[in-house]
Short mmCIF file of C-alpha atoms in Angstrom, two decimals:
data_model
loop_
_atom_site.label_atom_id
_atom_site.label_comp_id
_atom_site.label_asym_id
_atom_site.label_seq_id
_atom_site.Cartn_x
_atom_site.Cartn_y
_atom_site.Cartn_z
CA MET T 1 101.05 116.90 104.48
CA ARG T 2 98.87 115.24 106.29
CA PHE T 3 98.91 118.65 108.26
CA LEU T 4 97.73 120.96 105.01
CA ARG T 5 95.23 118.75 104.00
CA ALA T 6 93.48 117.76 107.82
CA TYR T 7 93.63 122.41 107.67
CA ILE T 8 91.83 121.94 104.47
CA ARG T 9 89.43 119.89 105.62
CA ALA T 10 88.53 121.39 108.39
CA ILE T 11 88.33 125.05 106.94
CA ASP T 12 86.80 123.90 104.03
CA VAL T 13 83.95 121.91 106.71
CA LEU T 14 83.71 125.59 107.75
CA THR T 15 83.35 127.16 104.77
CA GLU T 16 80.74 125.51 103.84
CA ARG T 17 78.81 125.49 106.79
CA THR T 18 78.61 129.13 106.91
CA GLY T 19 78.19 129.76 103.67
CA HIS T 20 74.97 127.58 103.62
CA ALA T 21 73.26 129.24 106.86
CA VAL T 22 74.71 132.99 105.27
CA SER T 23 73.08 132.41 101.63
CA TRP T 24 69.21 131.93 103.92
CA LEU T 25 70.20 136.20 104.67
CA ALA T 26 69.93 136.28 100.07
CA LEU T 27 66.31 135.11 100.49
CA LEU T 28 65.14 137.45 103.87
CA LEU T 29 66.91 140.12 101.74
CA VAL T 30 64.81 139.65 99.41
CA LEU T 31 61.61 139.24 101.72
CA VAL T 32 62.70 142.72 103.60
CA VAL T 33 62.76 144.25 100.41
CA VAL T 34 59.96 143.70 98.96
CA TYR T 35 58.36 144.39 102.18
CA ASP T 36 59.67 148.29 101.80
CA VAL T 37 58.19 148.80 98.52
CA PHE T 38 54.99 147.37 99.18
CA THR T 39 54.84 149.73 102.15
CA ARG T 40 56.37 152.46 100.14
CA TYR T 41 54.42 152.53 97.31
CA VAL T 42 51.17 151.00 98.03
CA LEU T 43 50.60 152.25 101.57
CA SER T 44 52.65 155.20 101.19
CA LEU T 45 54.57 154.17 104.61
CA SER T 46 57.68 154.43 105.15
CA SER T 47 60.72 153.80 107.71
CA VAL T 48 64.49 154.31 108.25
CA ALA T 49 64.41 150.51 110.36
CA VAL T 50 63.70 148.80 107.25
CA GLN T 51 65.89 151.05 104.85
CA GLU T 52 68.48 150.28 107.38
CA LEU T 53 67.63 146.62 107.54
CA GLU T 54 68.51 146.16 104.43
CA TRP T 55 71.50 147.86 103.86
CA HIS T 56 72.54 145.30 107.59
CA ILE T 57 71.70 143.06 105.27
CA PHE T 58 72.72 143.06 102.63
CA SER T 59 76.18 143.86 104.62
CA LEU T 60 76.67 140.63 106.73
CA LEU T 61 75.46 138.73 102.85
CA PHE T 62 78.57 140.13 101.28
CA LEU T 63 81.03 140.17 104.64
CA LEU T 64 80.73 136.15 106.15
CA SER T 65 80.01 134.99 102.17
CA ALA T 66 83.97 136.01 100.61
CA ALA T 67 85.19 133.04 102.02
CA TYR T 68 81.94 130.60 99.93
CA THR T 69 83.06 132.60 97.22
CA LEU T 70 86.79 131.94 97.63
CA LYS T 71 86.65 128.25 98.49
CA HIS T 72 83.95 127.55 94.66
CA ASN T 73 86.61 129.75 92.87
CA LYS T 74 83.28 132.67 91.96
CA HIS T 75 85.26 135.61 93.67
CA VAL T 76 86.34 138.26 90.54
CA ARG T 77 89.56 137.11 88.72
CA VAL T 78 91.63 138.75 85.06
CA ASP T 79 90.80 134.75 83.62
CA VAL T 80 92.13 135.84 80.18
CA PHE T 81 95.32 134.70 81.20
CA TYR T 82 94.68 132.52 83.64
CA VAL T 83 92.13 130.43 81.10
CA ARG T 84 95.25 129.55 79.81
CA LEU T 85 97.16 128.39 82.17
CA THR T 86 98.22 124.27 83.46
CA GLU T 87 97.26 123.90 87.23
CA LYS T 88 100.55 123.39 87.81
CA GLN T 89 100.83 126.74 86.99
CA ARG T 90 97.18 127.53 88.06
CA ALA T 91 98.46 126.24 91.84
CA ILE T 92 102.08 128.64 91.79
CA VAL T 93 99.60 132.03 90.80
CA ASN T 94 96.70 131.27 93.30
CA ILE T 95 100.29 130.73 96.75
CA ILE T 96 101.92 134.28 95.00
CA GLY T 97 97.90 135.83 94.66
CA GLY T 98 97.80 133.94 98.08
CA VAL T 99 101.12 135.31 100.18
CA LEU T 100 101.07 138.74 98.72
CA PHE T 101 97.51 140.02 97.84
CA LEU T 102 95.05 138.15 99.55
CA LEU T 103 96.47 137.52 103.52
CA PRO T 104 97.99 140.63 103.99
CA PHE T 105 94.34 142.05 103.09
CA THR T 106 92.76 140.28 105.04
CA CYS T 107 95.14 140.25 108.22
CA ILE T 108 95.49 144.63 107.72
CA VAL T 109 91.61 145.03 107.58
CA VAL T 110 91.05 142.62 110.47
CA PHE T 111 93.98 144.67 111.98
CA ALA T 112 92.94 148.73 110.91
CA SER T 113 88.52 147.34 110.92
CA TRP T 114 89.33 146.32 115.54
CA SER T 115 89.93 149.75 116.69
CA PHE T 116 86.27 151.32 114.98
CA VAL T 117 84.96 147.64 116.07
CA SER T 118 85.69 147.83 119.73
CA ASN T 119 85.17 152.18 120.25
CA SER T 120 81.46 150.60 119.07
CA PHE T 121 81.00 147.98 120.73
CA PHE T 122 82.34 150.26 123.97
CA ILE T 123 79.91 153.26 123.60
CA LEU T 124 76.86 150.22 122.64
CA GLU T 125 76.93 152.28 119.45
CA SER T 126 72.79 152.50 117.91
CA SER T 127 71.65 154.31 114.30
CA PRO T 128 72.33 158.08 114.80
CA ASP T 129 68.25 158.35 112.27
CA PRO T 130 65.37 158.29 114.47
CA GLY T 131 63.86 155.18 114.53
CA GLY T 132 67.19 154.19 112.97
CA LEU T 133 67.90 150.38 114.50
CA PRO T 134 70.03 149.70 117.43
CA TYR T 135 72.60 147.25 117.94
CA ARG T 136 74.76 148.87 115.24
CA PHE T 137 78.07 147.79 116.72
CA LEU T 138 76.76 143.90 116.21
CA LEU T 139 77.06 144.58 113.03
CA LYS T 140 80.46 146.16 112.53
CA ALA T 141 81.45 143.20 114.24
CA ALA T 142 80.69 140.86 110.88
CA ILE T 143 83.70 143.01 109.22
CA PRO T 144 86.68 141.58 111.90
CA LEU T 145 85.16 138.54 111.01
CA GLY T 146 84.40 137.90 107.98
CA PHE T 147 87.97 139.09 106.85
CA VAL T 148 89.04 136.81 109.67
CA LEU T 149 87.08 134.04 108.14
CA PHE T 150 88.23 134.64 104.00
CA MET T 151 91.92 134.34 105.50
CA ILE T 152 91.60 131.09 106.29
CA GLN T 153 90.25 130.26 103.43
CA GLY T 154 93.03 132.46 101.92
CA VAL T 155 94.92 129.64 104.34
CA ALA T 156 93.32 126.50 102.97
CA GLU T 157 94.22 127.99 99.19
CA VAL T 158 97.84 128.20 99.44
CA PHE T 159 97.60 125.11 101.12
CA ARG T 160 95.55 122.90 98.60
CA SER T 161 97.63 125.41 95.68
CA ILE T 162 100.65 124.23 97.37
CA LEU T 163 99.35 120.24 96.96
CA VAL T 164 98.35 120.40 93.52
CA ILE T 165 102.78 120.76 93.29
CA ALA T 166 103.79 118.34 95.37
CA ASP T 167 101.11 115.92 93.53
CA LYS T 168 103.00 116.49 90.17
CA THR T 169 105.93 117.27 91.60
CA ASP T 170 105.57 113.73 92.49
CA LYS T 171 104.04 112.30 90.14
CA THR T 172 106.07 113.53 86.86
CA GLY T 173 110.08 112.12 89.13
CA GLY T 174 110.36 115.95 90.56
CA GLU T 175 110.59 118.41 87.76
#
């Protein structure tokens, strides 16, 4: 149990720091969109690089904040049944969902994206559009990184649910 608590603590710290750092991308995205709208509609200028930067920032924000969202229980869930469950029943649902769905899915994405990302690095991929952004391979590297962060936070959530069940069992004398 000590290992589970230490793992949870370490991953929670990593997730919090990553989430707070990545949250600044939301402000950056707003500033880039405002700049794009201003230059496009007021100055009648358009830039492919600025438009690509918008979706690059959004992609990073989405990929790198998934673990933070999971940690704070703000992910999409069908709460109709979940909210009616006891804490122990919720822990069981979280373990089943984590082990059967979240962890296999994240492993598949990391594995499947590996060749996609490595090929991009090999050719030093950049935007195919004239005036587009270089270094697209760095953006693609965020796919496995984001899913690894999501995976290790998922493991922490499974461990947290195991501790909930263990604590409930200890307090009731072994259900």
